[in-house]
């Protein structure tokens, strides 16, 4: 295939590329995603002037900066989310899980919450709003909100904290008035935009992390709650098992994992205990650490 061709990758090339992406990012692309992948890879081959897929793969493998791999990853990831998405899990956090986690802990001790695969920031900012609005003990503890994504472009948008009407559609009017300010310029399509207030922007620590890379994930330890929702659906079975193992290592004993509504830890790993709370089911690392 040349940079100018548009008919797509051969079956062999597609398999080679998917193996490479699986190895480097954990993302798994099936035949059903072939059109999606074809178009994005072809655009990057053309943009960098590579002679074909093999030359492009060599660039991805050996470029010291990793810049082109990051560009391709940014194109390959889907970041469809909004504030208070699957709110029942946030309710569970502030109504049940946090009270259980801090039982016996002295005031002033640290709580660490990690939004893994945070996309443009709606999830970690939703957690921050829920803590401020609904958890009565929020001022008793040092709360650390961590958020990560493999896509550097969406992290820039998360740090900027500017959102359109669609992202805020699930947010009650009084919370919009309290935590957002009108922002200059119209959104794509002409609608208004709002920026989340500075205090909340500064409350979340964003970082570029590939959760399929053990070395990068090793930076997360002693986490009390991990939100990783609707991300592992892009992984294959092996990738999901590896991610579950990484979560187990990252969590403090007794910590919780929150998955998306279509995901089940029981199909990935036996390391966690399902906990049924009034608002949601979470997955808990046993207090004794559980089996390794």
CSV table of C-alpha atoms in Angstrom, one decimal:
chain,number,residue,atom,x,y,z
A,1,UNK,CA,0.0,0.0,0.0
A,2,UNK,CA,1.3,3.5,-0.8
A,3,UNK,CA,0.5,6.7,1.0
A,4,UNK,CA,-1.8,7.8,-1.7
A,5,UNK,CA,-3.9,4.6,-1.8
A,6,UNK,CA,-7.3,4.6,-0.2
A,7,UNK,CA,-8.6,1.0,-0.7
A,8,UNK,CA,-7.4,0.0,2.7
A,9,UNK,CA,-5.0,-2.4,4.3
A,10,UNK,CA,-4.6,-6.0,3.1
A,11,UNK,CA,-5.7,-8.7,5.5
A,12,UNK,CA,-2.1,-9.4,6.4
A,13,UNK,CA,-1.3,-5.7,6.9
A,14,UNK,CA,-4.4,-5.2,9.0
A,15,UNK,CA,-3.4,-8.2,11.2
A,16,UNK,CA,0.1,-6.9,11.6
A,17,UNK,CA,-1.1,-3.4,12.5
A,18,UNK,CA,-3.6,-4.7,15.0
A,19,UNK,CA,-1.0,-6.9,16.7
A,20,UNK,CA,1.3,-3.9,17.0
A,21,UNK,CA,-1.5,-1.7,18.5
A,22,UNK,CA,-2.5,-4.5,20.9
A,23,UNK,CA,1.1,-4.9,22.1
A,24,UNK,CA,1.7,-1.2,22.6
A,25,UNK,CA,-1.7,0.1,23.8
A,26,UNK,CA,-3.9,-2.8,24.9
A,27,UNK,CA,-6.5,-1.7,22.4
A,28,UNK,CA,-7.9,-4.5,20.4
A,29,UNK,CA,-9.5,-3.9,16.9
A,30,UNK,CA,-11.6,-6.6,15.3
A,31,UNK,CA,-12.5,-7.0,11.6
A,32,UNK,CA,-15.7,-5.0,12.4
A,33,UNK,CA,-13.4,-1.9,13.1
A,34,UNK,CA,-11.5,-2.3,9.9
A,35,UNK,CA,-13.0,0.6,8.0
A,36,UNK,CA,-12.4,2.9,11.1
A,37,UNK,CA,-8.8,1.8,11.3
A,38,UNK,CA,-8.1,1.9,7.6
A,39,UNK,CA,-9.1,5.5,7.2
A,40,UNK,CA,-7.1,6.7,10.2
A,41,UNK,CA,-3.9,4.8,9.3
A,42,UNK,CA,-4.1,5.9,5.7
A,43,UNK,CA,-4.4,9.5,6.8
A,44,UNK,CA,-1.3,9.3,9.0
A,45,UNK,CA,0.7,7.4,6.3
A,46,UNK,CA,-0.1,10.2,3.9
A,47,UNK,CA,0.6,12.9,6.5
A,48,UNK,CA,4.1,11.6,7.3
A,49,UNK,CA,4.9,10.7,3.7
A,50,UNK,CA,5.7,7.1,4.5
A,51,UNK,CA,6.2,4.7,1.6
A,52,UNK,CA,3.7,2.2,3.0
A,53,UNK,CA,2.5,0.4,6.1
A,54,UNK,CA,5.9,-1.3,6.7
A,55,UNK,CA,7.7,2.0,6.6
A,56,UNK,CA,5.0,3.6,8.8
A,57,UNK,CA,5.3,0.7,11.4
A,58,UNK,CA,9.0,1.2,11.5
A,59,UNK,CA,8.4,4.9,12.3
A,60,UNK,CA,6.0,3.9,15.1
A,61,UNK,CA,8.5,1.4,16.5
A,62,UNK,CA,11.7,3.3,16.4
A,63,UNK,CA,10.8,7.0,16.6
A,64,UNK,CA,12.6,8.0,19.9
A,65,UNK,CA,10.0,10.7,20.8
A,66,UNK,CA,7.0,8.4,20.3
A,67,UNK,CA,5.2,11.4,18.8
A,68,UNK,CA,3.8,9.6,15.8
A,69,UNK,CA,2.5,6.7,17.9
A,70,UNK,CA,0.8,9.2,20.2
A,71,UNK,CA,-0.8,10.9,17.1
A,72,UNK,CA,-2.2,7.6,15.9
A,73,UNK,CA,-3.4,6.6,19.3
A,74,UNK,CA,-5.2,9.9,19.6
A,75,UNK,CA,-7.0,9.1,16.3
A,76,UNK,CA,-7.9,5.6,17.3
A,77,UNK,CA,-9.5,6.3,20.6
A,78,UNK,CA,-13.2,7.2,21.1
A,79,UNK,CA,-14.0,9.7,23.8
A,80,UNK,CA,-17.8,9.9,24.0
A,81,UNK,CA,-18.9,10.9,27.5
A,82,UNK,CA,-20.8,13.6,29.5
A,83,UNK,CA,-21.2,14.8,33.0
A,84,UNK,CA,-22.9,12.4,35.5
A,85,UNK,CA,-22.9,9.6,33.0
A,86,UNK,CA,-24.1,6.4,34.8
A,87,UNK,CA,-24.7,8.6,37.9
A,88,UNK,CA,-25.8,5.7,40.1
A,89,UNK,CA,-22.1,4.8,40.6
A,90,UNK,CA,-21.3,8.3,41.8
A,91,UNK,CA,-24.3,8.0,44.2
A,92,UNK,CA,-22.9,4.7,45.4
A,93,UNK,CA,-19.5,6.3,46.0
A,94,UNK,CA,-20.9,9.1,48.2
A,95,UNK,CA,-23.7,7.2,49.8
A,96,UNK,CA,-21.9,3.9,50.7
A,97,UNK,CA,-18.3,3.2,49.5
A,98,UNK,CA,-16.5,6.2,50.9
A,99,UNK,CA,-18.0,5.8,54.4
A,100,UNK,CA,-16.9,2.2,54.4
A,101,UNK,CA,-13.4,3.1,53.2
A,102,UNK,CA,-12.8,5.7,55.9
A,103,UNK,CA,-14.2,3.7,58.8
A,104,UNK,CA,-11.5,3.6,61.4
A,105,UNK,CA,-9.3,6.1,59.5
A,106,UNK,CA,-8.3,9.2,61.4
A,107,UNK,CA,-9.4,12.6,60.1
A,108,UNK,CA,-6.8,14.2,57.8
A,109,UNK,CA,-5.7,10.9,56.2
A,110,UNK,CA,-5.6,10.6,52.5
A,111,UNK,CA,-8.1,9.1,50.1
A,112,UNK,CA,-7.1,8.5,46.5
A,113,UNK,CA,-9.6,8.2,43.6
A,114,UNK,CA,-8.4,7.4,40.1
A,115,UNK,CA,-10.4,8.0,36.9
A,116,UNK,CA,-8.6,5.7,34.4
A,117,UNK,CA,-9.5,6.5,30.8
A,118,UNK,CA,-10.9,9.9,31.8
A,119,UNK,CA,-11.2,11.2,28.2
A,120,UNK,CA,-12.1,15.0,28.3
A,121,UNK,CA,-12.5,15.1,32.0
A,122,UNK,CA,-16.3,14.8,32.6
A,123,UNK,CA,-15.9,11.8,34.9
A,124,UNK,CA,-13.3,13.2,37.4
A,125,UNK,CA,-15.0,16.5,37.5
A,126,UNK,CA,-18.3,14.8,38.1
A,127,UNK,CA,-16.7,12.9,41.0
A,128,UNK,CA,-15.4,16.2,42.4
A,129,UNK,CA,-18.9,17.8,42.2
A,130,UNK,CA,-20.5,14.8,43.9
A,131,UNK,CA,-18.0,14.8,46.7
A,132,UNK,CA,-18.6,18.5,47.3
A,133,UNK,CA,-22.3,18.3,47.1
A,134,UNK,CA,-23.1,15.0,48.8
A,135,UNK,CA,-20.4,13.6,50.9
A,136,UNK,CA,-20.6,15.2,54.4
A,137,UNK,CA,-17.1,14.1,55.4
A,138,UNK,CA,-15.4,15.7,52.4
A,139,UNK,CA,-13.5,18.2,54.6
A,140,UNK,CA,-12.3,15.6,57.0
A,141,UNK,CA,-9.9,13.9,54.6
A,142,UNK,CA,-7.2,14.8,52.1
A,143,UNK,CA,-8.8,13.7,48.8
A,144,UNK,CA,-6.5,13.2,45.8
A,145,UNK,CA,-8.3,13.0,42.5
A,146,UNK,CA,-6.2,11.4,39.8
A,147,UNK,CA,-7.2,11.1,36.1
A,148,UNK,CA,-5.4,9.6,33.2
A,149,UNK,CA,-5.9,8.8,29.6
A,150,UNK,CA,-3.8,7.4,26.7
A,151,UNK,CA,-4.9,10.2,24.4
A,152,UNK,CA,-2.8,13.4,24.9
A,153,UNK,CA,-5.3,15.6,23.0
A,154,UNK,CA,-8.2,14.8,25.2
A,155,UNK,CA,-6.1,15.4,28.3
A,156,UNK,CA,-5.4,18.9,27.0
A,157,UNK,CA,-9.1,19.5,26.7
A,158,UNK,CA,-9.8,18.0,30.2
A,159,UNK,CA,-7.3,20.5,31.7
A,160,UNK,CA,-8.9,23.3,29.8
A,161,UNK,CA,-12.3,22.3,31.1
A,162,UNK,CA,-14.5,23.8,28.4
A,163,UNK,CA,-17.7,22.0,27.5
A,164,UNK,CA,-20.7,22.3,25.2
A,165,UNK,CA,-24.4,21.8,25.9
A,166,UNK,CA,-24.3,18.1,25.2
A,167,UNK,CA,-21.6,17.4,27.8
A,168,UNK,CA,-23.7,19.2,30.4
A,169,UNK,CA,-27.0,17.8,29.5
A,170,UNK,CA,-27.2,15.6,32.6
A,171,UNK,CA,-26.2,18.3,35.0
A,172,UNK,CA,-29.0,20.0,37.1
A,173,UNK,CA,-29.3,23.7,36.5
A,174,UNK,CA,-28.2,24.7,40.0
A,175,UNK,CA,-25.0,22.8,39.7
A,176,UNK,CA,-24.3,24.3,36.2
A,177,UNK,CA,-24.7,27.8,37.7
A,178,UNK,CA,-22.5,26.9,40.7
A,179,UNK,CA,-19.6,25.2,39.0
A,180,UNK,CA,-19.5,26.6,35.4
A,181,UNK,CA,-19.0,29.9,33.8
A,182,UNK,CA,-20.0,31.0,30.3
A,183,UNK,CA,-17.0,30.7,27.9
A,184,UNK,CA,-16.1,32.8,24.9
A,185,UNK,CA,-16.9,31.5,21.5
A,186,UNK,CA,-19.4,29.0,20.3
A,187,UNK,CA,-19.1,25.3,20.2
A,188,UNK,CA,-18.8,23.3,17.0
A,189,UNK,CA,-22.3,23.6,15.6
A,190,UNK,CA,-23.0,27.0,17.0
A,191,UNK,CA,-24.1,26.3,20.6
A,192,UNK,CA,-22.8,28.0,23.7
A,193,UNK,CA,-19.9,26.7,25.8
A,194,UNK,CA,-19.1,26.8,29.5
A,195,UNK,CA,-15.9,26.4,31.5
A,196,UNK,CA,-15.7,24.6,34.8
A,197,UNK,CA,-14.5,26.8,37.6
A,198,UNK,CA,-10.9,27.1,38.4
A,199,UNK,CA,-11.1,25.5,41.9
A,200,UNK,CA,-12.4,22.3,40.3
A,201,UNK,CA,-9.9,22.4,37.4
A,202,UNK,CA,-7.2,22.5,40.0
A,203,UNK,CA,-8.6,19.7,42.1
A,204,UNK,CA,-7.8,17.0,39.5
A,205,UNK,CA,-4.3,15.8,38.6
A,206,UNK,CA,-4.3,14.7,34.9
A,207,UNK,CA,-1.6,12.5,33.5
A,208,UNK,CA,-0.8,10.6,30.3
A,209,UNK,CA,-0.9,6.9,31.1
A,210,UNK,CA,-1.2,3.7,29.0
A,211,UNK,CA,-2.8,1.3,31.5
A,212,UNK,CA,-1.6,-1.6,29.3
A,213,UNK,CA,2.0,-0.5,30.1
A,214,UNK,CA,3.0,-2.1,33.4
A,215,UNK,CA,5.8,0.5,33.9
A,216,UNK,CA,3.4,3.4,33.6
A,217,UNK,CA,0.7,1.9,35.6
A,218,UNK,CA,3.2,1.1,38.4
A,219,UNK,CA,3.0,4.8,39.4
A,220,UNK,CA,-0.5,4.2,40.8
A,221,UNK,CA,-0.4,2.5,44.2
A,222,UNK,CA,-2.5,2.8,47.3
A,223,UNK,CA,-5.6,3.8,45.3
A,224,UNK,CA,-8.9,3.6,47.2
A,225,UNK,CA,-11.4,3.8,44.3
A,226,UNK,CA,-10.7,3.2,40.6
A,227,UNK,CA,-13.3,4.3,38.0
A,228,UNK,CA,-12.6,2.6,34.7
A,229,UNK,CA,-15.9,2.6,32.8
A,230,UNK,CA,-16.5,1.7,29.2
A,231,UNK,CA,-12.7,1.4,28.4
A,232,UNK,CA,-12.0,-2.3,28.7
A,233,UNK,CA,-14.6,-3.0,26.0
A,234,UNK,CA,-11.8,-2.0,23.6
A,235,UNK,CA,-9.5,-4.6,25.0
A,236,UNK,CA,-9.5,-8.3,24.2
A,237,UNK,CA,-9.9,-11.0,26.9
A,238,UNK,CA,-6.1,-11.1,27.6
A,239,UNK,CA,-5.9,-7.4,27.8
A,240,UNK,CA,-8.9,-7.2,30.2
A,241,UNK,CA,-7.3,-9.9,32.5
A,242,UNK,CA,-4.1,-7.9,32.5
A,243,UNK,CA,-5.9,-4.7,33.3
A,244,UNK,CA,-7.7,-6.4,36.2
A,245,UNK,CA,-4.4,-7.5,37.6
A,246,UNK,CA,-3.0,-4.0,37.3
A,247,UNK,CA,-6.1,-2.6,39.1
A,248,UNK,CA,-5.5,-5.2,41.9
A,249,UNK,CA,-1.9,-4.1,42.3
A,250,UNK,CA,-2.9,-0.4,42.3
A,251,UNK,CA,-5.6,-0.7,44.9
A,252,UNK,CA,-5.2,-0.5,48.6
A,253,UNK,CA,-6.7,-3.5,50.5
A,254,UNK,CA,-10.4,-3.0,50.6
A,255,UNK,CA,-10.4,-0.6,47.7
A,256,UNK,CA,-13.1,-0.6,44.9
A,257,UNK,CA,-13.3,-0.8,41.2
A,258,UNK,CA,-16.2,0.7,39.3
A,259,UNK,CA,-16.8,-0.6,35.8
A,260,UNK,CA,-19.3,0.4,33.0
A,261,UNK,CA,-22.8,-1.0,33.0
A,262,UNK,CA,-22.0,-3.5,30.3
A,263,UNK,CA,-18.8,-4.8,31.9
A,264,UNK,CA,-18.4,-7.5,34.6
A,265,UNK,CA,-15.3,-8.2,36.6
A,266,UNK,CA,-16.4,-11.8,37.1
A,267,UNK,CA,-15.7,-12.4,33.4
A,268,UNK,CA,-12.2,-10.9,33.7
A,269,UNK,CA,-10.7,-11.9,37.0
A,270,UNK,CA,-11.4,-13.7,40.3
A,271,UNK,CA,-9.2,-11.3,42.3
A,272,UNK,CA,-12.2,-9.1,43.3
A,273,UNK,CA,-15.3,-9.6,45.4
A,274,UNK,CA,-18.6,-8.2,43.9
A,275,UNK,CA,-20.2,-5.9,46.5
A,276,UNK,CA,-23.9,-5.1,46.0
A,277,UNK,CA,-24.7,-1.6,47.5
A,278,UNK,CA,-28.2,0.0,47.3
A,279,UNK,CA,-27.1,2.2,44.3
A,280,UNK,CA,-24.7,-0.1,42.4
A,281,UNK,CA,-22.4,-3.2,42.3
A,282,UNK,CA,-18.7,-2.4,42.8
A,283,UNK,CA,-15.8,-4.8,42.8
A,284,UNK,CA,-13.6,-4.9,46.0
A,285,UNK,CA,-10.1,-6.0,46.6
A,286,UNK,CA,-10.2,-8.2,49.7
A,287,UNK,CA,-9.0,-6.5,52.9
A,288,UNK,CA,-6.3,-9.1,53.2
A,289,UNK,CA,-5.1,-8.3,49.7
A,290,UNK,CA,-6.6,-11.5,48.2
A,291,UNK,CA,-4.9,-14.1,46.1
A,292,UNK,CA,-2.1,-12.9,43.7
